[in-house]
Every structure is written in structure tokens, then in C-alpha cells.
Short mmCIF file of C-alpha atoms in Angstrom, two decimals:
data_model
loop_
_atom_site.label_atom_id
_atom_site.label_comp_id
_atom_site.label_asym_id
_atom_site.label_seq_id
_atom_site.Cartn_x
_atom_site.Cartn_y
_atom_site.Cartn_z
CA UNK A 92 -31.29 19.14 7.83
CA UNK A 93 -29.55 18.04 11.01
CA UNK A 94 -32.50 19.12 13.17
CA UNK A 95 -34.87 17.21 10.91
CA UNK A 96 -32.90 14.03 11.60
CA UNK A 97 -33.39 14.48 15.33
CA UNK A 98 -37.14 14.77 14.77
CA UNK A 99 -37.21 11.72 12.49
CA UNK A 100 -35.28 9.56 14.95
CA UNK A 101 -37.12 10.89 18.00
CA UNK A 102 -33.89 11.99 19.64
CA UNK A 103 -35.54 14.55 21.94
CA UNK A 104 -38.80 14.72 23.82
CA UNK A 105 -40.45 17.74 25.51
CA UNK A 106 -42.90 15.51 27.40
CA UNK A 107 -43.04 16.97 30.97
CA UNK A 108 -43.50 13.49 32.46
CA UNK A 109 -40.33 12.16 30.85
CA UNK A 110 -38.37 15.24 31.89
CA UNK A 111 -39.60 14.87 35.48
CA UNK A 112 -38.73 11.16 35.56
CA UNK A 113 -35.18 11.87 34.41
CA UNK A 114 -34.74 14.62 36.99
CA UNK A 115 -35.94 12.29 39.72
CA UNK A 116 -33.48 9.65 38.45
CA UNK A 117 -30.63 12.10 39.01
CA UNK A 118 -30.09 13.47 35.49
CA UNK A 119 -28.23 16.76 35.26
CA UNK A 120 -29.21 19.31 32.65
CA UNK A 121 -26.34 20.00 30.23
CA UNK A 122 -26.13 22.44 27.34
CA UNK A 123 -26.60 21.27 23.77
CA UNK A 124 -23.71 22.70 21.73
CA UNK A 125 -23.10 22.68 18.00
CA UNK A 126 -20.00 21.90 15.96
CA UNK A 127 -19.75 23.20 12.40
CA UNK A 128 -17.46 21.58 9.84
CA UNK A 129 -16.87 21.87 6.10
CA UNK A 130 -16.69 18.51 4.35
CA UNK A 131 -14.66 18.01 1.19
CA UNK A 132 -14.29 15.11 -1.20
CA UNK A 133 -10.97 13.20 -1.32
CA UNK A 134 -10.01 15.28 -4.37
CA UNK A 135 -10.40 18.47 -2.34
CA UNK A 136 -13.65 19.61 -3.93
CA UNK A 137 -16.30 21.10 -1.63
CA UNK A 138 -18.93 18.61 -0.50
CA UNK A 139 -21.12 20.23 2.14
CA UNK A 140 -21.37 22.12 5.41
CA UNK A 141 -21.99 19.74 8.27
CA UNK A 142 -23.32 20.65 11.71
CA UNK A 143 -23.52 18.23 14.59
CA UNK A 144 -25.23 18.88 17.92
CA UNK A 145 -23.48 17.45 20.95
CA UNK A 146 -24.31 17.16 24.64
CA UNK A 147 -21.84 19.16 26.71
CA UNK A 148 -21.30 16.01 28.73
CA UNK A 149 -18.30 17.31 30.65
CA UNK A 150 -20.77 19.01 33.01
CA UNK A 151 -22.19 15.65 34.02
CA UNK A 152 -20.90 13.40 36.77
CA UNK A 153 -17.33 12.33 36.01
CA UNK A 154 -18.34 8.72 35.32
CA UNK A 155 -20.72 9.81 32.58
CA UNK A 156 -18.67 12.67 31.16
CA UNK A 157 -17.28 12.90 27.65
CA UNK A 158 -13.76 13.47 28.96
CA UNK A 159 -12.83 10.02 27.66
CA UNK A 160 -15.27 9.47 24.79
CA UNK A 161 -15.08 6.04 23.25
CA UNK A 162 -15.77 5.76 19.53
CA UNK A 163 -15.56 2.45 17.68
CA UNK A 164 -12.51 2.81 15.46
CA UNK A 165 -10.67 0.03 13.62
CA UNK A 166 -6.93 -0.16 14.21
CA UNK A 167 -5.20 1.72 11.37
CA UNK A 168 -2.57 -0.96 10.74
CA UNK A 169 -5.15 -3.74 10.85
CA UNK A 170 -7.29 -1.94 8.28
CA UNK A 171 -4.25 -1.40 6.06
CA UNK A 172 -3.50 -5.12 6.33
CA UNK A 173 -7.03 -5.95 5.20
CA UNK A 174 -6.63 -3.71 2.14
CA UNK A 175 -3.23 -5.31 1.41
CA UNK A 176 -4.81 -8.76 1.63
CA UNK A 177 -7.49 -7.68 -0.84
CA UNK A 178 -4.73 -6.55 -3.21
CA UNK A 179 -2.93 -9.91 -2.97
CA UNK A 180 -6.19 -11.80 -3.50
CA UNK A 181 -7.61 -9.47 -6.19
CA UNK A 182 -10.80 -8.80 -4.22
CA UNK A 183 -13.20 -5.86 -4.66
CA UNK A 184 -13.31 -3.07 -2.05
CA UNK A 185 -16.46 -1.14 -1.15
CA UNK A 186 -17.19 1.72 1.27
CA UNK A 187 -20.45 2.74 2.90
CA UNK A 188 -21.38 5.61 5.21
CA UNK A 189 -23.92 4.69 7.88
CA UNK A 190 -26.47 7.47 8.10
CA UNK A 191 -27.01 9.04 11.54
CA UNK A 192 -24.93 6.37 13.22
CA UNK A 193 -25.44 7.21 16.89
CA UNK A 194 -29.10 8.17 16.42
CA UNK A 195 -29.84 4.49 15.82
CA UNK A 196 -28.99 3.80 19.46
CA UNK A 197 -31.67 3.93 22.17
CA UNK A 198 -30.46 5.99 25.16
CA UNK A 199 -30.63 3.92 28.34
CA UNK A 200 -29.42 6.61 30.79
CA UNK A 201 -31.57 9.40 32.29
CA UNK A 202 -30.28 12.42 30.39
CA UNK A 203 -31.44 15.98 29.78
CA UNK A 204 -30.19 18.83 27.61
CA UNK A 205 -30.95 22.53 27.49
CA UNK A 206 -31.34 24.27 24.12
CA UNK A 207 -31.56 27.94 23.20
CA UNK A 208 -34.80 29.69 22.29
CA UNK A 209 -33.48 30.22 18.76
CA UNK A 210 -32.84 26.48 18.42
CA UNK A 211 -36.32 25.68 19.69
CA UNK A 212 -38.01 28.17 17.35
CA UNK A 213 -36.46 26.44 14.34
CA UNK A 214 -37.08 22.99 15.82
CA UNK A 215 -40.79 23.67 16.27
CA UNK A 216 -41.07 25.17 12.76
CA UNK A 217 -39.76 21.83 11.44
CA UNK A 218 -42.52 19.91 13.22
CA UNK A 219 -41.17 19.21 16.72
CA UNK A 220 -43.98 18.89 19.28
CA UNK A 221 -43.41 21.23 22.24
CA UNK A 222 -46.73 22.61 23.53
CA UNK A 223 -45.18 24.05 26.72
CA UNK A 224 -42.23 25.68 24.90
CA UNK A 225 -39.79 23.85 27.19
CA UNK A 226 -36.10 24.51 26.60
CA UNK A 227 -35.17 21.39 28.54
CA UNK A 228 -35.47 18.17 26.54
CA UNK A 229 -35.23 14.49 27.41
CA UNK A 230 -32.63 12.58 25.38
CA UNK A 231 -34.01 9.36 23.86
CA UNK A 232 -31.35 8.24 21.34
CA UNK A 233 -27.56 8.17 21.22
CA UNK A 234 -25.95 11.60 21.09
CA UNK A 235 -22.41 12.79 20.56
CA UNK A 236 -20.84 14.08 23.74
CA UNK A 237 -21.58 11.12 26.02
CA UNK A 238 -18.75 8.65 26.48
CA UNK A 239 -20.93 5.52 26.39
CA UNK A 240 -22.76 6.38 23.17
CA UNK A 241 -19.93 5.01 21.05
CA UNK A 242 -19.88 1.78 23.03
CA UNK A 243 -23.64 1.36 22.67
CA UNK A 244 -23.41 2.05 18.95
CA UNK A 245 -20.65 -0.54 18.58
CA UNK A 246 -22.82 -3.04 20.42
CA UNK A 247 -25.72 -2.29 18.06
CA UNK A 248 -23.52 -2.75 14.97
CA UNK A 249 -22.37 -6.06 16.41
CA UNK A 250 -25.94 -7.23 16.90
CA UNK A 251 -26.81 -6.37 13.30
CA UNK A 252 -23.72 -8.00 11.80
CA UNK A 253 -24.28 -11.12 13.92
CA UNK A 254 -27.87 -11.41 12.65
CA UNK A 255 -26.63 -11.20 9.07
CA UNK A 256 -24.04 -13.95 9.64
CA UNK A 257 -20.76 -12.18 10.45
CA UNK A 258 -18.31 -13.27 13.16
CA UNK A 259 -16.33 -10.76 15.22
CA UNK A 260 -12.54 -10.65 15.39
CA UNK A 261 -11.54 -11.22 19.05
CA UNK A 262 -8.53 -8.88 18.75
CA UNK A 263 -10.24 -5.88 17.12
CA UNK A 264 -13.91 -5.36 17.84
CA UNK A 265 -14.36 -3.32 14.65
CA UNK A 266 -13.37 -6.19 12.30
CA UNK A 267 -15.91 -8.80 11.23
CA UNK A 268 -15.84 -11.71 8.77
CA UNK A 269 -18.59 -13.47 6.82
CA UNK A 270 -17.99 -16.87 5.22
CA UNK A 271 -20.38 -19.03 3.23
CA UNK A 272 -18.97 -21.87 1.12
CA UNK A 273 -16.30 -20.10 -0.98
CA UNK A 274 -17.58 -16.57 -0.26
CA UNK A 275 -15.56 -14.33 2.04
CA UNK A 276 -16.57 -10.82 3.15
CA UNK A 277 -14.47 -8.82 5.58
CA UNK A 278 -15.75 -5.57 7.02
CA UNK A 279 -14.15 -3.00 9.32
CA UNK A 280 -15.53 0.32 10.47
CA UNK A 281 -14.39 3.68 11.74
CA UNK A 282 -17.48 4.96 13.59
CA UNK A 283 -19.96 5.37 10.71
CA UNK A 284 -17.53 4.71 7.81
CA UNK A 285 -17.62 1.05 6.74
CA UNK A 286 -15.11 -0.73 4.50
CA UNK A 287 -15.96 -4.06 2.90
CA UNK A 288 -13.78 -6.35 0.82
CA UNK A 289 -15.02 -9.54 -0.83
CA UNK A 290 -14.19 -12.26 -3.33
CA UNK A 291 -17.84 -12.56 -4.43
CA UNK A 292 -19.51 -9.31 -5.48
CA UNK A 293 -22.90 -10.88 -6.20
CA UNK A 294 -23.18 -12.55 -2.81
CA UNK A 295 -21.85 -9.45 -1.05
CA UNK A 296 -24.55 -7.22 -2.56
CA UNK A 297 -27.16 -9.65 -1.27
CA UNK A 298 -25.63 -9.59 2.24
CA UNK A 299 -25.36 -5.80 2.17
CA UNK A 300 -29.09 -5.53 1.42
CA UNK A 301 -29.71 -7.50 4.59
CA UNK A 302 -27.63 -4.98 6.57
CA UNK A 303 -29.67 -2.17 5.00
CA UNK A 304 -32.75 -3.58 6.68
CA UNK A 305 -31.31 -2.29 9.96
CA UNK A 306 -29.17 0.71 8.93
CA UNK A 307 -29.62 3.43 6.31
CA UNK A 308 -26.53 4.33 4.29
CA UNK A 309 -26.15 7.67 2.52
CA UNK A 310 -23.18 6.45 0.48
CA UNK A 311 -22.36 3.06 -0.98
CA UNK A 312 -19.82 2.60 -3.76
CA UNK A 313 -16.60 0.92 -4.77
CA UNK A 314 -13.83 2.39 -2.68
CA UNK A 315 -12.34 5.58 -4.13
CA UNK A 316 -11.98 7.41 -0.82
CA UNK A 317 -11.92 6.51 2.85
CA UNK A 318 -11.29 8.72 5.90
CA UNK A 319 -10.02 11.62 3.82
CA UNK A 320 -7.66 9.56 1.64
CA UNK A 321 -8.17 8.86 -2.05
CA UNK A 322 -7.91 5.26 -3.27
CA UNK A 323 -7.25 4.63 -6.95
CA UNK A 324 -7.41 1.22 -8.59
CA UNK A 325 -4.30 0.26 -10.54
CA UNK A 326 -3.55 -2.78 -12.73
CA UNK A 327 -1.57 -4.42 -9.93
CA UNK A 328 -3.41 -3.10 -6.89
CA UNK A 329 -4.30 0.20 -5.23
CA UNK A 330 -2.54 3.49 -4.65
CA UNK A 331 -3.41 5.96 -1.91
CA UNK A 332 -3.21 9.74 -2.17
CA UNK A 333 -3.42 12.65 0.27
CA UNK A 334 -3.26 15.61 -2.12
CA UNK A 335 -6.39 17.36 -0.82
CA UNK A 336 -5.16 17.34 2.78
CA UNK A 337 -1.70 18.54 1.78
CA UNK A 338 -3.26 21.45 -0.12
CA UNK A 339 -5.04 22.54 3.06
CA UNK A 340 -1.78 22.44 5.04
CA UNK A 341 0.11 24.33 2.32
CA UNK A 342 -2.45 27.13 2.28
CA UNK A 343 -2.29 27.30 6.08
CA UNK A 344 1.43 28.13 6.00
CA UNK A 345 1.28 30.09 2.72
CA UNK A 346 3.75 27.99 0.69
CA UNK A 347 1.62 27.34 -2.40
CA UNK A 348 3.83 29.71 -4.40
CA UNK A 349 7.12 28.85 -2.69
CA UNK A 350 10.00 27.28 -4.65
CA UNK A 351 9.78 23.47 -4.80
CA UNK A 352 11.59 21.46 -2.14
CA UNK A 353 12.48 17.84 -2.87
CA UNK A 354 14.03 16.88 0.48
CA UNK A 355 12.31 17.59 3.82
CA UNK A 356 15.19 18.34 6.20
CA UNK A 357 18.94 18.43 5.96
CA UNK A 358 20.87 15.85 7.99
CA UNK A 359 21.91 18.53 10.47
CA UNK A 360 18.34 19.80 11.00
CA UNK A 361 16.98 18.85 14.41
CA UNK A 362 14.69 19.91 17.23
CA UNK A 363 16.51 21.90 19.90
CA UNK A 364 15.57 22.59 23.54
CA UNK A 365 16.17 26.32 23.20
CA UNK A 366 13.27 28.72 23.58
CA UNK A 367 12.67 31.86 21.54
CA UNK A 368 11.57 35.20 22.91
CA UNK A 369 7.95 36.27 22.34
CA UNK A 370 9.18 38.90 19.88
CA UNK A 371 11.05 36.28 17.82
CA UNK A 372 8.05 33.96 17.40
CA UNK A 373 5.38 36.67 17.17
CA UNK A 374 5.45 36.81 13.38
CA UNK A 375 5.08 33.02 13.06
CA UNK A 376 2.34 32.79 15.69
CA UNK A 377 0.29 35.47 13.96
CA UNK A 378 0.26 33.58 10.66
CA UNK A 379 0.66 29.88 11.54
CA UNK A 380 -1.39 27.74 13.93
CA UNK A 381 1.46 25.38 14.85
CA UNK A 382 -0.66 22.65 16.48
CA UNK A 383 -3.35 22.68 13.81
CA UNK A 384 -0.96 22.49 10.87
CA UNK A 385 1.19 19.87 12.58
CA UNK A 386 -1.91 17.82 13.41
CA UNK A 387 -2.94 17.79 9.75
CA UNK A 388 0.58 16.93 8.61
CA UNK A 389 0.78 14.15 11.21
CA UNK A 390 -2.46 12.61 9.96
CA UNK A 391 -1.17 12.65 6.37
CA UNK A 392 2.13 11.07 7.44
CA UNK A 393 0.58 8.44 9.68
CA UNK A 394 -1.82 7.33 6.95
CA UNK A 395 0.25 7.51 3.79
CA UNK A 396 3.47 9.56 3.83
CA UNK A 397 5.36 7.36 6.24
CA UNK A 398 8.79 8.68 5.23
CA UNK A 399 8.00 11.80 7.28
CA UNK A 400 6.87 10.28 10.56
CA UNK A 401 10.21 11.03 12.22
CA UNK A 402 9.80 14.69 11.27
CA UNK A 403 6.24 15.06 12.56
CA UNK A 404 7.06 13.11 15.71
CA UNK A 405 10.02 15.41 16.41
CA UNK A 406 7.93 18.54 15.86
CA UNK A 407 5.19 17.19 18.13
CA UNK A 408 7.58 17.23 21.08
CA UNK A 409 7.56 21.06 20.93
CA UNK A 410 3.83 21.76 20.62
CA UNK A 411 3.62 23.57 23.95
CA UNK A 412 6.38 26.08 23.22
CA UNK A 413 7.70 25.97 19.63
CA UNK A 414 10.70 28.15 18.91
CA UNK A 415 11.67 29.84 15.64
CA UNK A 416 13.59 26.74 14.55
CA UNK A 417 10.49 24.58 15.06
CA UNK A 418 8.33 26.88 12.95
CA UNK A 419 10.95 26.94 10.19
CA UNK A 420 11.23 23.14 10.17
CA UNK A 421 7.44 22.80 10.06
CA UNK A 422 7.23 25.16 7.09
CA UNK A 423 10.03 23.27 5.36
CA UNK A 424 8.18 19.99 5.95
CA UNK A 425 4.96 21.38 4.43
CA UNK A 426 6.91 22.76 1.46
CA UNK A 427 8.30 19.28 0.79
CA UNK A 428 4.83 17.73 1.12
CA UNK A 429 3.37 20.30 -1.26
CA UNK A 430 6.16 19.72 -3.80
CA UNK A 431 5.55 15.97 -3.67
CA UNK A 432 1.79 16.06 -3.06
CA UNK A 433 1.16 13.91 -6.13
CA UNK A 434 3.23 11.06 -4.61
CA UNK A 435 1.10 8.10 -3.65
CA UNK A 436 1.48 5.07 -1.42
CA UNK A 437 1.35 2.00 -3.62
CA UNK A 438 -0.04 -1.37 -2.55
CA UNK A 439 0.93 -3.68 -5.40
CA UNK A 440 0.79 -7.42 -5.84
CA UNK A 441 3.59 -9.12 -7.78
CA UNK A 442 3.15 -10.60 -11.21
CA UNK A 443 5.46 -13.54 -10.49
CA UNK A 444 6.56 -15.49 -7.42
CA UNK A 445 10.16 -16.21 -6.42
CA UNK A 446 10.33 -19.15 -8.84
CA UNK A 447 9.26 -17.08 -11.83
CA UNK A 448 5.77 -18.59 -11.94
CA UNK A 449 2.60 -16.46 -12.10
CA UNK A 450 1.82 -15.39 -8.55
CA UNK A 451 -0.97 -17.39 -6.90
CA UNK A 452 -1.87 -16.52 -3.27
CA UNK A 453 -3.24 -20.02 -2.77
CA UNK A 454 0.21 -21.46 -3.22
CA UNK A 455 1.49 -20.54 0.23
CA UNK A 456 0.91 -18.71 3.51
CA UNK A 457 0.81 -15.04 4.41
CA UNK A 458 3.60 -13.70 6.58
CA UNK A 459 4.14 -10.50 8.54
CA UNK A 460 7.65 -9.11 8.28
CA UNK A 461 8.79 -6.28 10.53
CA UNK A 462 11.93 -4.15 10.70
CA UNK A 463 12.85 -2.16 13.79
CA UNK A 464 15.55 0.40 14.50
CA UNK A 465 16.49 2.92 17.18
CA UNK A 466 18.56 6.09 17.32
CA UNK A 467 20.15 6.07 20.75
CA UNK A 468 19.63 9.18 22.95
CA UNK A 469 19.15 11.31 19.85
CA UNK A 470 16.42 13.70 21.02
CA UNK A 471 18.20 16.69 22.47
CA UNK A 472 15.19 17.98 24.38
CA UNK A 473 15.20 15.00 26.81
CA UNK A 474 17.83 12.54 25.49
CA UNK A 475 15.25 9.89 24.77
CA UNK A 476 15.95 7.39 22.02
CA UNK A 477 13.75 7.26 18.92
CA UNK A 478 12.16 3.96 17.84
CA UNK A 479 11.18 3.25 14.26
CA UNK A 480 9.42 0.30 12.67
CA UNK A 481 7.90 -0.84 9.39
CA UNK A 482 5.67 -3.89 8.81
CA UNK A 483 5.03 -5.67 5.51
CA UNK A 484 2.38 -8.23 4.60
CA UNK A 485 4.21 -10.81 2.52
CA UNK A 486 3.67 -14.29 1.14
CA UNK A 487 5.73 -17.42 1.53
CA UNK A 488 6.07 -17.81 -2.24
CA UNK A 489 7.79 -14.40 -2.44
CA UNK A 490 11.00 -15.30 -0.65
CA UNK A 491 12.96 -12.38 -2.10
CA UNK A 492 10.34 -9.72 -1.44
CA UNK A 493 9.34 -7.66 1.56
CA UNK A 494 5.71 -7.67 0.43
CA UNK A 495 3.21 -4.83 0.75
CA UNK A 496 3.96 -2.19 3.43
CA UNK A 497 1.01 -1.96 5.81
CA UNK A 498 2.17 0.26 8.67
CA UNK A 499 5.12 2.33 9.87
CA UNK A 500 5.73 4.07 13.17
CA UNK A 501 8.05 6.51 14.88
CA UNK A 502 7.97 6.93 18.66
CA UNK A 503 10.09 8.52 21.33
CA UNK A 504 10.83 5.80 23.89
CA UNK A 505 9.09 6.31 27.22
CA UNK A 506 12.19 5.74 29.33
CA UNK A 507 15.78 6.85 28.81
CA UNK A 508 17.84 3.91 27.53
CA UNK A 509 21.24 3.38 29.13
CA UNK A 510 22.91 1.90 26.06
CA UNK A 511 22.40 1.48 22.34
CA UNK A 512 21.66 -2.22 22.91
CA UNK A 513 18.86 -1.31 25.27
CA UNK A 514 17.38 1.27 22.90
CA UNK A 515 17.38 -1.32 20.10
CA UNK A 516 15.73 -3.90 22.34
CA UNK A 517 13.05 -1.40 23.39
CA UNK A 518 12.29 -0.75 19.72
CA UNK A 519 12.31 -4.44 18.85
CA UNK A 520 10.15 -5.33 21.84
CA UNK A 521 7.52 -2.74 20.86
CA UNK A 522 7.43 -4.05 17.30
CA UNK A 523 7.22 -7.64 18.55
CA UNK A 524 4.05 -6.76 20.48
CA UNK A 525 2.65 -5.08 17.37
CA UNK A 526 3.46 -8.12 15.22
CA UNK A 527 1.70 -10.47 17.64
CA UNK A 528 -1.41 -8.27 17.62
CA UNK A 529 -1.46 -8.03 13.82
CA UNK A 530 -0.68 -11.73 13.40
CA UNK A 531 -3.70 -12.60 15.57
CA UNK A 532 -5.90 -10.51 13.27
CA UNK A 533 -4.24 -12.09 10.22
CA UNK A 534 -5.18 -15.52 11.59
CA UNK A 535 -8.79 -14.35 11.72
CA UNK A 536 -8.97 -12.99 8.17
CA UNK A 537 -6.52 -15.43 6.48
CA UNK A 538 -6.10 -18.64 8.48
CA UNK A 539 -2.76 -20.35 9.07
CA UNK A 540 -0.26 -17.51 8.59
CA UNK A 541 3.43 -18.25 9.04
CA UNK A 542 5.19 -17.01 12.22
CA UNK A 543 6.03 -13.31 12.03
CA UNK A 544 9.59 -12.28 11.19
CA UNK A 545 11.42 -9.43 12.91
CA UNK A 546 14.62 -7.93 11.49
CA UNK A 547 17.08 -5.85 13.53
CA UNK A 548 20.50 -4.44 12.66
CA UNK A 549 22.06 -4.54 16.15
CA UNK A 550 23.89 -7.82 16.82
CA UNK A 551 24.20 -7.14 20.55
CA UNK A 552 20.45 -6.73 20.94
CA UNK A 553 19.82 -9.85 18.85
CA UNK A 554 22.20 -11.86 21.05
CA UNK A 555 20.43 -10.75 24.23
CA UNK A 556 17.04 -11.60 22.71
CA UNK A 557 18.36 -15.07 21.84
CA UNK A 558 19.67 -15.58 25.42
CA UNK A 559 23.33 -15.41 24.37
CA UNK A 560 25.94 -12.77 25.06
CA UNK A 561 24.57 -12.21 28.57
CA UNK A 562 26.60 -10.03 30.92
CA UNK A 563 26.02 -8.36 34.26
CA UNK A 564 25.71 -5.07 32.39
CA UNK A 565 22.80 -6.43 30.35
CA UNK A 566 20.88 -7.81 33.34
CA UNK A 567 18.68 -4.71 33.71
CA UNK A 568 17.82 -4.96 30.02
CA UNK A 569 16.74 -8.60 30.33
CA UNK A 570 14.45 -7.84 33.26
CA UNK A 571 12.63 -5.06 31.38
CA UNK A 572 12.54 -6.56 27.88
CA UNK A 573 12.03 -10.32 28.16
CA UNK A 574 9.00 -10.42 25.86
CA UNK A 575 10.85 -11.06 22.58
CA UNK A 576 12.74 -14.01 24.04
CA UNK A 577 9.48 -15.63 25.12
CA UNK A 578 7.95 -15.16 21.66
CA UNK A 579 11.00 -16.71 20.01
CA UNK A 580 10.91 -19.64 22.42
CA UNK A 581 7.22 -20.27 21.66
CA UNK A 582 7.77 -20.07 17.87
CA UNK A 583 5.50 -17.04 17.54
CA UNK A 584 8.33 -14.91 16.20
CA UNK A 585 11.61 -15.43 14.38
CA UNK A 586 14.39 -12.88 14.83
CA UNK A 587 16.83 -12.10 12.04
CA UNK A 588 19.78 -9.81 11.39
CA UNK A 589 19.68 -7.22 8.62
CA UNK A 590 22.36 -4.94 7.26
CA UNK A 591 21.86 -1.41 8.53
CA UNK A 592 22.00 -0.13 4.93
CA UNK A 593 18.95 -2.29 4.12
CA UNK A 594 16.95 -1.57 7.28
CA UNK A 595 14.04 0.54 6.04
CA UNK A 596 13.11 1.43 9.64
CA UNK A 597 16.17 3.71 9.68
CA UNK A 598 14.15 6.39 7.87
CA UNK A 599 11.75 6.40 10.82
CA UNK A 600 14.43 7.35 13.37
CA UNK A 601 16.44 10.24 11.92
CA UNK A 602 16.94 12.71 9.08
CA UNK A 603 18.74 10.94 6.26
CA UNK A 604 20.72 12.10 3.27
CA UNK A 605 18.98 12.38 -0.08
CA UNK A 606 20.12 9.06 -1.56
CA UNK A 607 19.25 6.86 1.41
CA UNK A 608 16.04 8.81 2.09
CA UNK A 609 14.77 8.26 -1.46
CA UNK A 610 15.78 4.60 -1.42
CA UNK A 611 13.83 3.91 1.76
CA UNK A 612 10.92 6.10 0.65
CA UNK A 613 10.42 3.79 -2.30
CA UNK A 614 10.77 0.75 -0.04
CA UNK A 615 7.84 2.16 1.93
CA UNK A 616 5.79 2.01 -1.27
CA UNK A 617 5.75 5.80 -1.72
CA UNK A 618 6.39 6.74 -5.32
CA UNK A 619 5.96 9.44 -7.90
CA UNK A 620 3.28 8.13 -10.30
CA UNK A 621 4.83 10.19 -13.10
CA UNK A 622 8.05 8.17 -12.93
CA UNK A 623 8.44 4.60 -14.08
CA UNK A 624 7.89 2.25 -11.16
CA UNK A 625 10.68 -0.01 -10.03
CA UNK A 626 10.39 -3.76 -9.64
CA UNK A 627 8.26 -5.28 -6.90
CA UNK A 628 11.36 -6.62 -5.19
CA UNK A 629 12.42 -3.89 -2.74
#
């Protein structure tokens, strides 16, 4: 089936003249390699085997290699914000899968690939014209493996969307907006996976038919899955599940029959710099692919199970040489995920505003609210501080609510902080940059948002950011982290204090006890659907 697509789209040519022209233009012959994958539905059910042929571009000249391939991918937090906006507004969400995305692109570089005789035998049997039985082929359309193919594809998508009437977001090239009278359509895409949300289904279907004049789509439906996650409509919004992915991870570490575990790590559990002897880790290495399992767990936690980002981030620091403790903590993490695999991330709109009136999004402005935190010099392997943050999309009429969580992050700070104040400012500064980026996108999709709000629980850091409490000892901090002060001065950001017991970002920086962990897990919108949901006010 995949080979048939290449024939249909005219991806390869065995014309001797074209091959000669490309050789004379300096093209290098690279091998055509294949990648086999098994696709599953969001519920874990088998979908299909998928093979993709790629140019082994790393053998080309370094400027044309696939060492730094660029694929058009929407920012994860920005996409989550779009979905949250659709929940607030009550819009419909659709997904579509662009068929043979890169094959729609015309190759503008002189490129050649070599195929095997077995490949060519099948190719010819399917109708490919190759009278001279050449195993060297000229490349005529976009092909995976070349770093500029993604850029060319993104340019093509932009041309199509512009013709249909969309405008591009200047801050994320994969976000576009269509407006006509009262109709709004917002689309974002992750390579060939498109997400649309609209307030006018009838008009959207008409616009989508126009897009179909340029691109074929092999899937178009209301959103029930996207990028491996399941999306379920609920009376007050959407909930997001990752059960299928967690099942894969659980089978990989053989914990499907293990006793349930309702808390990931104990407070004393941590990554240590010690190394284990080859004999000590041999048993784990023979049965667990540390990097592969951790990569899958990290994807799950970055997309939906945010309460575990500290854990996956900590484990990632030991990928090169995990010790026995690292393997045991990874297995414990997967056991917890498997026990709670039915938990879902909820994106819910409120029934009432802060005044007790039925909620109406047209009665105010959208606001981004962020919380940041840092755990000073906590990572024993290098004594770097850990930053944590959480961002909510809220509404000015919901003064007592944090809104809908749209993104959460855990990161080890790049430099070693010299004080707790500095570590808190590093965390706050990073979140401030993120809030400005997201607020610019919010202005594009929902005009006139209120200035973003940033909450921190360190009074010393807040004082420095507000230009008070300055001392000679804080001078080095001011030089490195002046950005927040500038944003505050220009009214792009407001900085507020929050009690450390209410700072949800705390769960992103350390292992917490059961009570606080569960409290903040719910504040992240992650709940057990079998239990009664708490109020919207976190």
C-alpha cells in the first residue's frame, strides 16, 4: 500500500535523463530505508501495520542532512489552550488526518536514492515504469529523511489555508484562524494530524470541503482521539485519557499483575549519583528497556498525567547509566500509572460565575494564570535546583477560580543557583517567558485578554522582581533575571504572592506526601472518573 502511494504521487522516477541531471547538479545517492510501526487506536485496539520509506539523509552533505529534521508541530501548551478555549465557549472539536502529507510537496533539490532489487521487483509489479531496471531513482516529491521536507510541507499547508481564508498566528506557525461575520474556526496541526474547533459547524464543513480540494484526508470526525490520547465529551467539557499508552508501559515492565500502588514514590525516594555494578543491573537490563519505557511514561506525563512530571524528569537524568535504584523507581512509577490508568485529565467549564450567575464567556476577558516554584539544590546528582510551573486558562468573571489547567512543566535549572531566592527567580522568569508566549497566542485566538498573572510563594524573590529588597548579595541575581521586572513595568504581567500550601507547582518540584499530592493532583484537573467530582473552584 505504501509503495502504491509513491507511484500515485510520482515520488520516484527511473528516467535516465533526470538521474543524470541530478548527478550533474551534485546530488549524492543515499539509501532508501524503511521504518515499520504498529498503529493502535486511542483505546489500545490494533489499527494497522504502517511502513514508511525514508531517505537516509545523514549521508548527504551536512547542510541537507536529516540530523536536525524540522517537522511542523504545534506547541503542546498552545494546543491545550485552544482546546480549553473551546470548552469555555462550548465549541465543537474535529480532527482530520492529512493523507500522504509530505508526498504533496514537490521536491526542489537534486536528490537521488538507491533501493534494493527486492524493493524494485515489488515496485515494478505494482506498475512502476523502470525499463532499464535502475536501482537508483530520482526523488520528485517530499520524502521523510530530509530536513527541509517538513518546512516545505508547512509552507504548502500555509498556502492552502491562506487560499481558503485563514490567517496565520505570528507566534506559532502551526496555528491558523478563520473568521467570517460571527463564524470562528481555529486550526492547529502536528505534521499531518489536524485539529479544528469552531462555533459554526455548518460553515466549518463548507470551509473544510474547500481544503479537501487541495489535500486528501483519510480520517475526518469529531475529536475522540488525537496524538495517541483519547478525548471524551462530558456534560461540562472534555476529559483526556492515556490508558492505552499506560497499558503498553505496564506490559514492558511486567507489572500488569502486580499489587495496586496508589502513590508513586515515598517522600524519601530520590535519584542518587551512585552507580551499580554490571552484575547488579544485569537482571533489570535484560527485562526492561529503561530509555524506551521512560520515554513512553514521559510522553504520558507531559500530555496528561502532569502530577508525575517531577518523577519522569528525575529519572531522565540517569538515562545513560541507571542504577538499581533508578530501575526500581521506574517500575514503581509504572505500577502507580497502571493502578490509576483510568484517571483522566478534566477540562471543565463552570456552571456559574463568581457572582452566582450562569457562566457566560462573553461577560469578561480570558486570563492566563501561572504558578511557579523551585526546590533549591535538590538534585543530588549535580545539585541543580528543580523548577516547576502550572498554567491555567481562566476568565475574569471567575475571580475565585484557577480556571482550566492547560500546561505543567518540570525542569532542572541549567545553572546552579546560589540561593533559594535565585532558584525561585529562575523558575519564575522561565514561567514569565512562557506566559508571554501563550498570551500572544491567546490574543490571536481570543482578542483582548487580560494581563497574565504569575503567583510565587517566595517573598524574597517577589521583592527582587518588584525592585525592592535589593542588596549587594542579590546583584548577580538582578543581572541574570531582569526579565520579570521589565514585564511588570510594562503591564504585561502581574506578580502575586501565594501561600506555599496552595501553590500547585509544588507537586512539580519534589515527591510529596499522600495528602498534599492528591490535593494538587486534583488541582491539575486529574481525577478518578469513578469518584464524585469536586467543585470547579480548586
